[in-house]
Amino acid sequence: MDILRFITAGSVDDGKSTLIGRLLYDSKSIMIDHLEAIEKQSKNKEEGEIDLALLTDGLRAEREQGITIDVAYKYFSTPKRKFIIADAPGHIQYTRNMVTGASNSDLAIILVDARHGVIEQTRRHSIIASLLNIPHVVVAINKMDLVDYSQDVYNNIVIDYSKVAESLGLKDITYIPISALNGDNIVDKSENISWYTGSCLLDILENVKLENDINYTDARFPVQYVIRPQTEELHDYRGYAGRVISGVYKKGDKIVVQPSGLESTISLIEIAGKPTEEAFAPQSVILHLEDDIDISRGDVIVKKDNQPSVENEVDALVCWMGNKPLVPGNKYILQINSRTVRAIVKEIEYKLDVNSLLELPAPEQASLNDIVKVKIKTASPIPFDSYKKLRVNGGAILIDETSNVTVGACMIQ
């Protein structure tokens, strides 16, 4: 069973908490004791209804404690698929939170209040979704009950958002009218919105095609661990363990190890201890090579006829997450997949306006939540692809070398 990772984005009053609560409640993904606790807390409600927004209170508490870089996650599953919801606040001062949550998301649900339509916050979230190259976007037009389930209101918002999506280059957009409060079109089709002929939200989440998002062309295999048992039984065993992050590898493929540039041929592929003829993303495998060459953790095994860039100077968009400002000349550790290397930020080229995507003049330093274009120089070459082309080999992080805290999320250009 595959896993869909998605993030919900919306203003405080757009009903994000209620939507998550409704999705969990109607899909029967809530533990009985948790549900009983929520029912007790909801007793003061005039009509005795359960306040579904309370279901996310635990997430808020986690966030306030600073767990997982201020992003909390909720898990649930249906017979068709498993889901991980990244819950990140949407205020501009929490841009880093949304970037963190969205960086691994396959889909973003952008909530729009039907009464207010497309607003600045909607554009901001959409811009971040486009920056992070999220493959699928669901525009959930919420609170339809407060506009009498008007089809005209829905159509006007679709027209307005279509212009935003076109300007940002968003591709797979799905629109859905919902009422998270009443459960309209969340898990079951709504009788109140009979003019809507599309699928309900859960149906969309269960059936969005994730296999189309995997790149099977550009083969990339970052080595996580070099296996050398050196026992009597496995005296000459030498395998390279890791996950195929993209592409397909077959026995007999000519390969190059980057950044060293050493060449060899795949002699054996193992999955769960058994030999196989080929492996593909996102399988975890062990590769064996015909030649005994020098390979370490962080090296990337690629095909000879399809190689990434290998440079020690890269341009990157960086969402700054550190409380201490980013100052050109400061030294950090850059990590891309399993490779870590010392790095220095040479200069800030410009600051990105997350409300308009306009390039603002370069500041002397970048502060928390700023998104800036920078030039990074590394102590040794790194193999990479542009984030736009291949997210899995174009995303990186900057780590403070003294505190070991992640301070920047990088999208290599």
GROMACS .gro file of C-alpha atoms in nm:
model
  413
    1MET     CA    1   0.000   0.000   0.000
    2ASP     CA    2   0.149   0.335  -0.099
    3ILE     CA    3   0.162   0.653   0.108
    4LEU     CA    4   0.032   0.997   0.017
    5ARG     CA    5   0.200   1.284   0.199
    6PHE     CA    6   0.001   1.603   0.187
    7ILE     CA    7  -0.007   1.943   0.351
    8THR     CA    8  -0.305   2.161   0.434
    9ALA     CA    9  -0.268   2.534   0.386
   10GLY     CA   10  -0.506   2.809   0.478
   11SER     CA   11  -0.560   3.106   0.703
   12VAL     CA   12  -0.659   3.062   1.066
   13ASP     CA   13  -1.024   3.120   0.989
   14ASP     CA   14  -1.043   2.913   0.673
   15GLY     CA   15  -1.136   2.596   0.864
   16LYS     CA   16  -0.813   2.400   0.832
   17SER     CA   17  -0.840   2.237   1.174
   18THR     CA   18  -1.204   2.150   1.116
   19LEU     CA   19  -1.118   1.999   0.777
   20ILE     CA   20  -0.850   1.773   0.925
   21GLY     CA   21  -1.083   1.678   1.210
   22ARG     CA   22  -1.371   1.605   0.972
   23LEU     CA   23  -1.148   1.395   0.747
   24LEU     CA   24  -1.032   1.185   1.044
   25TYR     CA   25  -1.379   1.161   1.198
   26ASP     CA   26  -1.574   1.067   0.887
   27SER     CA   27  -1.309   0.819   0.772
   28LYS     CA   28  -1.329   0.657   1.120
   29SER     CA   29  -0.960   0.718   1.185
   30ILE     CA   30  -0.996   0.831   1.546
   31MET     CA   31  -0.923   0.613   1.846
   32ILE     CA   32  -1.231   0.556   2.066
   33ASP     CA   33  -1.075   0.705   2.379
   34HIS     CA   34  -0.965   1.012   2.185
   35LEU     CA   35  -1.313   1.053   2.041
   36GLU     CA   36  -1.470   1.022   2.389
   37ALA     CA   37  -1.237   1.293   2.518
   38ILE     CA   38  -1.333   1.520   2.230
   39GLU     CA   39  -1.704   1.455   2.292
   40LYS     CA   40  -1.667   1.557   2.657
   41GLN     CA   41  -1.485   1.876   2.561
   42SER     CA   42  -1.760   1.955   2.309
   43LYS     CA   43  -2.048   1.925   2.557
   44ASN     CA   44  -2.093   2.296   2.584
   45LYS     CA   45  -2.181   2.320   2.218
   46GLU     CA   46  -2.539   2.442   2.184
   47GLU     CA   47  -2.650   2.158   1.958
   48GLY     CA   48  -2.433   1.892   2.116
   49GLU     CA   49  -2.214   1.858   1.808
   50ILE     CA   50  -1.855   1.747   1.828
   51ASP     CA   51  -1.604   2.026   1.779
   52LEU     CA   52  -1.382   1.855   1.521
   53ALA     CA   53  -1.125   2.133   1.540
   54LEU     CA   54  -1.034   1.997   1.885
   55LEU     CA   55  -0.885   1.691   1.714
   56THR     CA   56  -0.589   1.899   1.605
   57ASP     CA   57  -0.525   2.046   1.949
   58GLY     CA   58  -0.268   1.774   2.010
   59LEU     CA   59  -0.086   1.891   1.698
   60ARG     CA   60  -0.085   2.249   1.825
   61ALA     CA   61   0.052   2.135   2.160
   62GLU     CA   62   0.332   1.948   1.986
   63ARG     CA   63   0.408   2.252   1.777
   64GLU     CA   64   0.424   2.477   2.079
   65GLN     CA   65   0.679   2.239   2.228
   66GLY     CA   66   0.895   2.282   1.921
   67ILE     CA   67   0.879   1.924   1.800
   68THR     CA   68   0.982   1.838   1.443
   69ILE     CA   69   1.091   2.189   1.351
   70ASP     CA   70   0.749   2.328   1.438
   71VAL     CA   71   0.564   2.100   1.198
   72ALA     CA   72   0.335   1.832   1.338
   73TYR     CA   73   0.219   1.526   1.150
   74LYS     CA   74  -0.099   1.320   1.164
   75TYR     CA   75  -0.130   0.968   1.025
   76PHE     CA   76  -0.433   0.777   0.906
   77SER     CA   77  -0.520   0.513   0.652
   78THR     CA   78  -0.805   0.373   0.448
   79PRO     CA   79  -0.828   0.035   0.273
   80LYS     CA   80  -0.679   0.201  -0.039
   81ARG     CA   81  -0.391   0.413   0.091
   82LYS     CA   82  -0.196   0.544   0.389
   83PHE     CA   83  -0.180   0.917   0.454
   84ILE     CA   84   0.053   1.156   0.635
   85ILE     CA   85  -0.087   1.504   0.694
   86ALA     CA   86   0.169   1.779   0.752
   87ASP     CA   87   0.006   2.041   0.970
   88ALA     CA   88   0.184   2.373   0.939
   89PRO     CA   89   0.047   2.718   1.026
   90GLY     CA   90  -0.003   2.949   0.736
   91HIS     CA   91   0.094   3.291   0.868
   92ILE     CA   92   0.372   3.471   0.685
   93GLN     CA   93   0.584   3.454   1.001
   94TYR     CA   94   0.563   3.075   0.975
   95THR     CA   95   0.682   3.048   0.617
   96ARG     CA   96   0.960   2.813   0.730
   97ASN     CA   97   0.700   2.578   0.876
   98MET     CA   98   0.511   2.549   0.552
   99VAL     CA   99   0.832   2.501   0.356
  100THR     CA  100   0.937   2.225   0.597
  101GLY     CA  101   0.602   2.048   0.576
  102ALA     CA  102   0.559   2.093   0.203
  103SER     CA  103   0.909   1.989   0.101
  104ASN     CA  104   0.817   1.620   0.123
  105SER     CA  105   0.452   1.655   0.022
  106ASP     CA  106   0.301   1.502  -0.287
  107LEU     CA  107  -0.009   1.717  -0.267
  108ALA     CA  108  -0.123   2.046  -0.114
  109ILE     CA  109  -0.478   2.123  -0.008
  110ILE     CA  110  -0.526   2.499  -0.029
  111LEU     CA  111  -0.835   2.613   0.155
  112VAL     CA  112  -1.031   2.912   0.031
  113ASP     CA  113  -1.311   3.066   0.236
  114ALA     CA  114  -1.609   3.083  -0.002
  115ARG     CA  115  -1.714   3.414   0.150
  116HIS     CA  116  -1.382   3.585   0.085
  117GLY     CA  117  -1.253   3.416  -0.231
  118VAL     CA  118  -0.890   3.429  -0.341
  119ILE     CA  119  -0.700   3.650  -0.096
  120GLU     CA  120  -0.336   3.738  -0.030
  121GLN     CA  121  -0.286   3.433   0.191
  122THR     CA  122  -0.416   3.207  -0.088
  123ARG     CA  123  -0.162   3.353  -0.328
  124ARG     CA  124   0.118   3.319  -0.072
  125HIS     CA  125   0.048   2.950  -0.014
  126SER     CA  126   0.019   2.889  -0.387
  127ILE     CA  127   0.352   3.059  -0.449
  128ILE     CA  128   0.522   2.836  -0.192
  129ALA     CA  129   0.354   2.531  -0.348
  130SER     CA  130   0.494   2.632  -0.687
  131LEU     CA  131   0.840   2.706  -0.543
  132LEU     CA  132   0.851   2.361  -0.388
  133ASN     CA  133   0.726   2.203  -0.708
  134ILE     CA  134   0.443   2.015  -0.536
  135PRO     CA  135   0.296   1.791  -0.809
  136HIS     CA  136  -0.073   1.810  -0.712
  137VAL     CA  137  -0.286   2.092  -0.573
  138VAL     CA  138  -0.643   2.060  -0.447
  139VAL     CA  139  -0.825   2.392  -0.406
  140ALA     CA  140  -1.089   2.322  -0.141
  141ILE     CA  141  -1.347   2.601  -0.143
  142ASN     CA  142  -1.474   2.577   0.213
  143LYS     CA  143  -1.774   2.714   0.403
  144MET     CA  144  -2.006   2.665   0.110
  145ASP     CA  145  -2.287   2.637   0.365
  146LEU     CA  146  -2.237   3.006   0.447
  147VAL     CA  147  -2.299   3.109   0.085
  148ASP     CA  148  -2.606   2.887   0.042
  149TYR     CA  149  -2.403   2.636  -0.159
  150SER     CA  150  -2.400   2.884  -0.446
  151GLN     CA  151  -2.261   2.751  -0.772
  152ASP     CA  152  -2.195   3.107  -0.893
  153VAL     CA  153  -1.972   3.178  -0.591
  154TYR     CA  154  -1.781   2.857  -0.656
  155ASN     CA  155  -1.742   2.927  -1.028
  156ASN     CA  156  -1.613   3.281  -0.967
  157ILE     CA  157  -1.349   3.152  -0.724
  158VAL     CA  158  -1.242   2.886  -0.975
  159ILE     CA  159  -1.201   3.156  -1.241
  160ASP     CA  160  -0.999   3.377  -1.005
  161TYR     CA  161  -0.773   3.094  -0.886
  162SER     CA  162  -0.717   2.968  -1.240
  163LYS     CA  163  -0.543   3.298  -1.317
  164VAL     CA  164  -0.318   3.254  -1.012
  165ALA     CA  165  -0.239   2.892  -1.106
  166GLU     CA  166  -0.156   2.989  -1.463
  167SER     CA  167   0.079   3.268  -1.356
  168LEU     CA  168   0.263   3.028  -1.122
  169GLY     CA  169   0.275   2.737  -1.362
  170LEU     CA  170   0.083   2.504  -1.131
  171LYS     CA  171  -0.021   2.201  -1.333
  172ASP     CA  172  -0.248   1.943  -1.173
  173ILE     CA  173  -0.522   2.151  -1.006
  174THR     CA  174  -0.845   2.002  -0.871
  175TYR     CA  175  -1.128   2.221  -0.741
  176ILE     CA  176  -1.384   2.100  -0.491
  177PRO     CA  177  -1.664   2.280  -0.302
  178ILE     CA  178  -1.685   2.166   0.060
  179SER     CA  179  -1.820   2.243   0.403
  180ALA     CA  180  -1.575   2.099   0.655
  181LEU     CA  181  -1.815   2.187   0.937
  182ASN     CA  182  -2.106   1.988   0.791
  183GLY     CA  183  -1.901   1.722   0.613
  184ASP     CA  184  -2.014   1.817   0.263
  185ASN     CA  185  -1.794   1.647   0.000
  186ILE     CA  186  -1.531   1.541   0.255
  187VAL     CA  187  -1.578   1.164   0.277
  188ASP     CA  188  -1.918   1.138   0.109
  189LYS     CA  189  -2.074   1.325  -0.179
  190SER     CA  190  -2.293   1.611  -0.062
  191GLU     CA  191  -2.664   1.627  -0.139
  192ASN     CA  192  -2.648   2.001  -0.073
  193ILE     CA  193  -2.409   2.049  -0.365
  194SER     CA  194  -2.584   1.839  -0.626
  195TRP     CA  195  -2.454   2.059  -0.909
  196TYR     CA  196  -2.098   1.943  -0.836
  197THR     CA  197  -2.021   1.633  -1.042
  198GLY     CA  198  -1.664   1.567  -0.925
  199SER     CA  199  -1.531   1.339  -0.653
  200CYS     CA  200  -1.536   1.397  -0.278
  201LEU     CA  201  -1.210   1.498  -0.108
  202LEU     CA  202  -1.118   1.155   0.032
  203ASP     CA  203  -1.182   0.997  -0.307
  204ILE     CA  204  -0.943   1.249  -0.466
  205LEU     CA  205  -0.678   1.176  -0.202
  206GLU     CA  206  -0.716   0.800  -0.245
  207ASN     CA  207  -0.689   0.804  -0.622
  208VAL     CA  208  -0.436   1.073  -0.714
  209LYS     CA  209  -0.172   0.890  -0.919
  210LEU     CA  210   0.161   0.902  -0.737
  211GLU     CA  211   0.346   0.673  -0.977
  212ASN     CA  212   0.341   0.952  -1.234
  213ASP     CA  213   0.547   1.167  -0.994
  214ILE     CA  214   0.839   0.924  -0.979
  215ASN     CA  215   1.122   0.994  -1.221
  216TYR     CA  216   1.222   0.668  -1.389
  217THR     CA  217   1.461   0.836  -1.634
  218ASP     CA  218   1.740   0.994  -1.428
  219ALA     CA  219   1.890   0.713  -1.221
  220ARG     CA  220   2.030   0.836  -0.887
  221PHE     CA  221   2.149   0.611  -0.602
  222PRO     CA  222   2.306   0.789  -0.301
  223VAL     CA  223   2.512   0.540  -0.103
  224GLN     CA  224   2.404   0.529   0.259
  225TYR     CA  225   2.621   0.246   0.384
  226VAL     CA  226   2.911   0.034   0.260
  227ILE     CA  227   2.860  -0.326   0.368
  228ARG     CA  228   3.176  -0.530   0.426
  229PRO     CA  229   3.107  -0.819   0.671
  230GLN     CA  230   3.460  -0.966   0.632
  231THR     CA  231   3.347  -1.293   0.782
  232GLU     CA  232   3.466  -1.636   0.673
  233GLU     CA  233   3.132  -1.694   0.503
  234LEU     CA  234   3.128  -1.353   0.331
  235HIS     CA  235   3.496  -1.281   0.308
  236ASP     CA  236   3.490  -1.091  -0.022
  237TYR     CA  237   3.144  -0.937   0.015
  238ARG     CA  238   3.126  -0.567  -0.068
  239GLY     CA  239   2.784  -0.409  -0.121
  240TYR     CA  240   2.655  -0.054  -0.137
  241ALA     CA  241   2.325  -0.003   0.046
  242GLY     CA  242   2.077   0.278  -0.005
  243ARG     CA  243   1.752   0.378  -0.169
  244VAL     CA  244   1.706   0.432  -0.540
  245ILE     CA  245   1.568   0.788  -0.529
  246SER     CA  246   1.496   0.800  -0.902
  247GLY     CA  247   1.540   0.596  -1.216
  248VAL     CA  248   1.597   0.226  -1.285
  249TYR     CA  249   1.911   0.016  -1.240
  250LYS     CA  250   1.976  -0.317  -1.410
  251LYS     CA  251   2.244  -0.581  -1.376
  252GLY     CA  252   2.514  -0.502  -1.633
  253ASP     CA  253   2.454  -0.124  -1.635
  254LYS     CA  254   2.766   0.089  -1.686
  255ILE     CA  255   2.788   0.328  -1.392
  256VAL     CA  256   2.987   0.625  -1.267
  257VAL     CA  257   3.042   0.707  -0.900
  258GLN     CA  258   3.016   1.080  -0.835
  259PRO     CA  259   3.187   1.300  -0.738
  260SER     CA  260   3.499   1.082  -0.784
  261GLY     CA  261   3.413   0.992  -1.145
  262LEU     CA  262   3.525   0.629  -1.101
  263GLU     CA  263   3.358   0.387  -1.341
  264SER     CA  264   3.239   0.028  -1.311
  265THR     CA  265   2.955  -0.211  -1.398
  266ILE     CA  266   2.670  -0.339  -1.179
  267SER     CA  267   2.735  -0.708  -1.117
  268LEU     CA  268   2.454  -0.787  -0.875
  269ILE     CA  269   2.143  -0.621  -0.729
  270GLU     CA  270   1.996  -0.743  -0.400
  271ILE     CA  271   1.656  -0.661  -0.252
  272ALA     CA  272   1.587  -0.798   0.096
  273GLY     CA  273   1.880  -1.035   0.059
  274LYS     CA  274   1.762  -1.185  -0.270
  275PRO     CA  275   1.920  -1.119  -0.612
  276THR     CA  276   1.712  -0.941  -0.873
  277GLU     CA  277   1.767  -0.829  -1.230
  278GLU     CA  278   1.658  -0.467  -1.179
  279ALA     CA  279   1.564  -0.212  -0.915
  280PHE     CA  280   1.375   0.113  -0.939
  281ALA     CA  281   1.268   0.411  -0.728
  282PRO     CA  282   1.181   0.412  -0.442
  283GLN     CA  283   1.318   0.064  -0.360
  284SER     CA  284   1.590   0.011  -0.099
  285VAL     CA  285   1.860  -0.213  -0.244
  286ILE     CA  286   2.220  -0.328  -0.228
  287LEU     CA  287   2.433  -0.284  -0.540
  288HIS     CA  288   2.746  -0.483  -0.617
  289LEU     CA  289   3.003  -0.367  -0.871
  290GLU     CA  290   3.248  -0.561  -1.085
  291ASP     CA  291   3.542  -0.344  -0.974
  292ASP     CA  292   3.680  -0.287  -0.627
  293ILE     CA  293   3.678   0.094  -0.629
  294ASP     CA  294   3.675   0.352  -0.353
  295ILE     CA  295   3.316   0.439  -0.257
  296SER     CA  296   3.197   0.606   0.063
  297ARG     CA  297   2.870   0.712   0.223
  298GLY     CA  298   2.739   1.017   0.037
  299ASP     CA  299   2.870   0.915  -0.304
  300VAL     CA  300   2.607   0.886  -0.576
  301ILE     CA  301   2.604   0.596  -0.822
  302VAL     CA  302   2.460   0.711  -1.156
  303LYS     CA  303   2.447   0.570  -1.507
  304LYS     CA  304   2.734   0.655  -1.737
  305ASP     CA  305   2.506   0.800  -2.004
  306ASN     CA  306   2.297   1.018  -1.766
  307GLN     CA  307   2.489   1.212  -1.506
  308PRO     CA  308   2.402   1.495  -1.264
  309SER     CA  309   2.595   1.819  -1.233
  310VAL     CA  310   2.904   1.793  -1.015
  311GLU     CA  311   3.017   2.131  -0.884
  312ASN     CA  312   3.155   2.292  -0.571
  313GLU     CA  313   2.960   2.611  -0.624
  314VAL     CA  314   2.580   2.620  -0.654
  315ASP     CA  315   2.301   2.874  -0.667
  316ALA     CA  316   2.007   2.800  -0.440
  317LEU     CA  317   1.685   2.946  -0.309
  318VAL     CA  318   1.706   2.921   0.068
  319CYS     CA  319   1.421   2.948   0.316
  320TRP     CA  320   1.596   3.065   0.630
  321MET     CA  321   1.489   2.880   0.945
  322GLY     CA  322   1.752   2.993   1.190
  323ASN     CA  323   1.695   3.239   1.471
  324LYS     CA  324   2.042   3.376   1.403
  325PRO     CA  325   2.047   3.564   1.070
  326LEU     CA  326   2.215   3.434   0.757
  327VAL     CA  327   2.516   3.651   0.693
  328PRO     CA  328   2.732   3.614   0.380
  329GLY     CA  329   3.067   3.465   0.476
  330ASN     CA  330   2.924   3.241   0.746
  331LYS     CA  331   3.020   2.874   0.739
  332TYR     CA  332   2.772   2.586   0.752
  333ILE     CA  333   2.741   2.217   0.672
  334LEU     CA  334   2.544   2.141   0.358
  335GLN     CA  335   2.365   1.806   0.341
  336ILE     CA  336   2.219   1.667   0.021
  337ASN     CA  337   2.074   1.317   0.062
  338SER     CA  338   2.341   1.122   0.254
  339ARG     CA  339   2.632   1.352   0.163
  340THR     CA  340   2.752   1.622   0.402
  341VAL     CA  341   3.015   1.880   0.317
  342ARG     CA  342   3.141   2.202   0.468
  343ALA     CA  343   3.005   2.509   0.292
  344ILE     CA  344   3.015   2.885   0.296
  345VAL     CA  345   2.743   3.124   0.179
  346LYS     CA  346   2.935   3.359  -0.049
  347GLU     CA  347   2.666   3.614  -0.119
  348ILE     CA  348   2.294   3.690  -0.119
  349GLU     CA  349   2.181   3.775  -0.471
  350TYR     CA  350   1.825   3.883  -0.393
  351LYS     CA  351   1.534   3.836  -0.157
  352LEU     CA  352   1.212   3.683  -0.284
  353ASP     CA  353   0.880   3.852  -0.208
  354VAL     CA  354   0.656   3.557  -0.114
  355ASN     CA  355   0.348   3.764  -0.189
  356SER     CA  356   0.436   3.849  -0.547
  357LEU     CA  357   0.741   3.639  -0.645
  358LEU     CA  358   0.919   3.967  -0.721
  359GLU     CA  359   1.295   3.983  -0.666
  360LEU     CA  360   1.380   4.245  -0.403
  361PRO     CA  361   1.726   4.401  -0.360
  362ALA     CA  362   1.973   4.180  -0.174
  363PRO     CA  363   1.963   4.246   0.202
  364GLU     CA  364   2.283   4.252   0.408
  365GLN     CA  365   2.153   3.947   0.592
  366ALA     CA  366   1.854   3.715   0.581
  367SER     CA  367   1.623   3.676   0.880
  368LEU     CA  368   1.392   3.401   0.998
  369ASN     CA  369   1.135   3.305   0.729
  370ASP     CA  370   1.310   3.502   0.453
  371ILE     CA  371   1.350   3.331   0.116
  372VAL     CA  372   1.671   3.443  -0.054
  373LYS     CA  373   1.872   3.345  -0.358
  374VAL     CA  374   2.229   3.271  -0.252
  375LYS     CA  375   2.555   3.143  -0.392
  376ILE     CA  376   2.703   2.858  -0.191
  377LYS     CA  377   3.058   2.729  -0.217
  378THR     CA  378   3.132   2.382  -0.083
  379ALA     CA  379   3.463   2.238   0.035
  380SER     CA  380   3.436   1.953  -0.216
  381PRO     CA  381   3.219   1.893  -0.525
  382ILE     CA  382   2.862   1.768  -0.481
  383PRO     CA  383   2.651   1.575  -0.732
  384PHE     CA  384   2.312   1.743  -0.779
  385ASP     CA  385   2.025   1.814  -1.015
  386SER     CA  386   1.820   2.129  -1.023
  387TYR     CA  387   1.528   2.116  -0.778
  388LYS     CA  388   1.286   2.198  -1.057
  389LYS     CA  389   1.403   1.900  -1.261
  390LEU     CA  390   1.447   1.642  -0.983
  391ARG     CA  391   1.327   1.733  -0.632
  392VAL     CA  392   1.487   1.429  -0.470
  393ASN     CA  393   1.837   1.529  -0.581
  394GLY     CA  394   1.793   1.906  -0.581
  395GLY     CA  395   1.683   1.966  -0.224
  396ALA     CA  396   1.937   2.020   0.053
  397ILE     CA  397   1.966   2.166   0.401
  398LEU     CA  398   2.214   2.395   0.572
  399ILE     CA  399   2.322   2.297   0.923
  400ASP     CA  400   2.482   2.522   1.181
  401GLU     CA  401   2.818   2.356   1.241
  402THR     CA  402   2.834   2.463   1.605
  403SER     CA  403   2.482   2.386   1.726
  404ASN     CA  404   2.404   2.114   1.466
  405VAL     CA  405   2.064   2.280   1.409
  406THR     CA  406   1.905   2.288   1.063
  407VAL     CA  407   1.896   2.654   0.966
  408GLY     CA  408   1.814   2.657   0.595
  409ALA     CA  409   1.608   2.461   0.340
  410CYS     CA  410   1.773   2.482  -0.002
  411MET     CA  411   1.627   2.442  -0.347
  412ILE     CA  412   1.926   2.416  -0.580
  413GLN     CA  413   1.876   2.603  -0.905
   0.00000   0.00000   0.00000
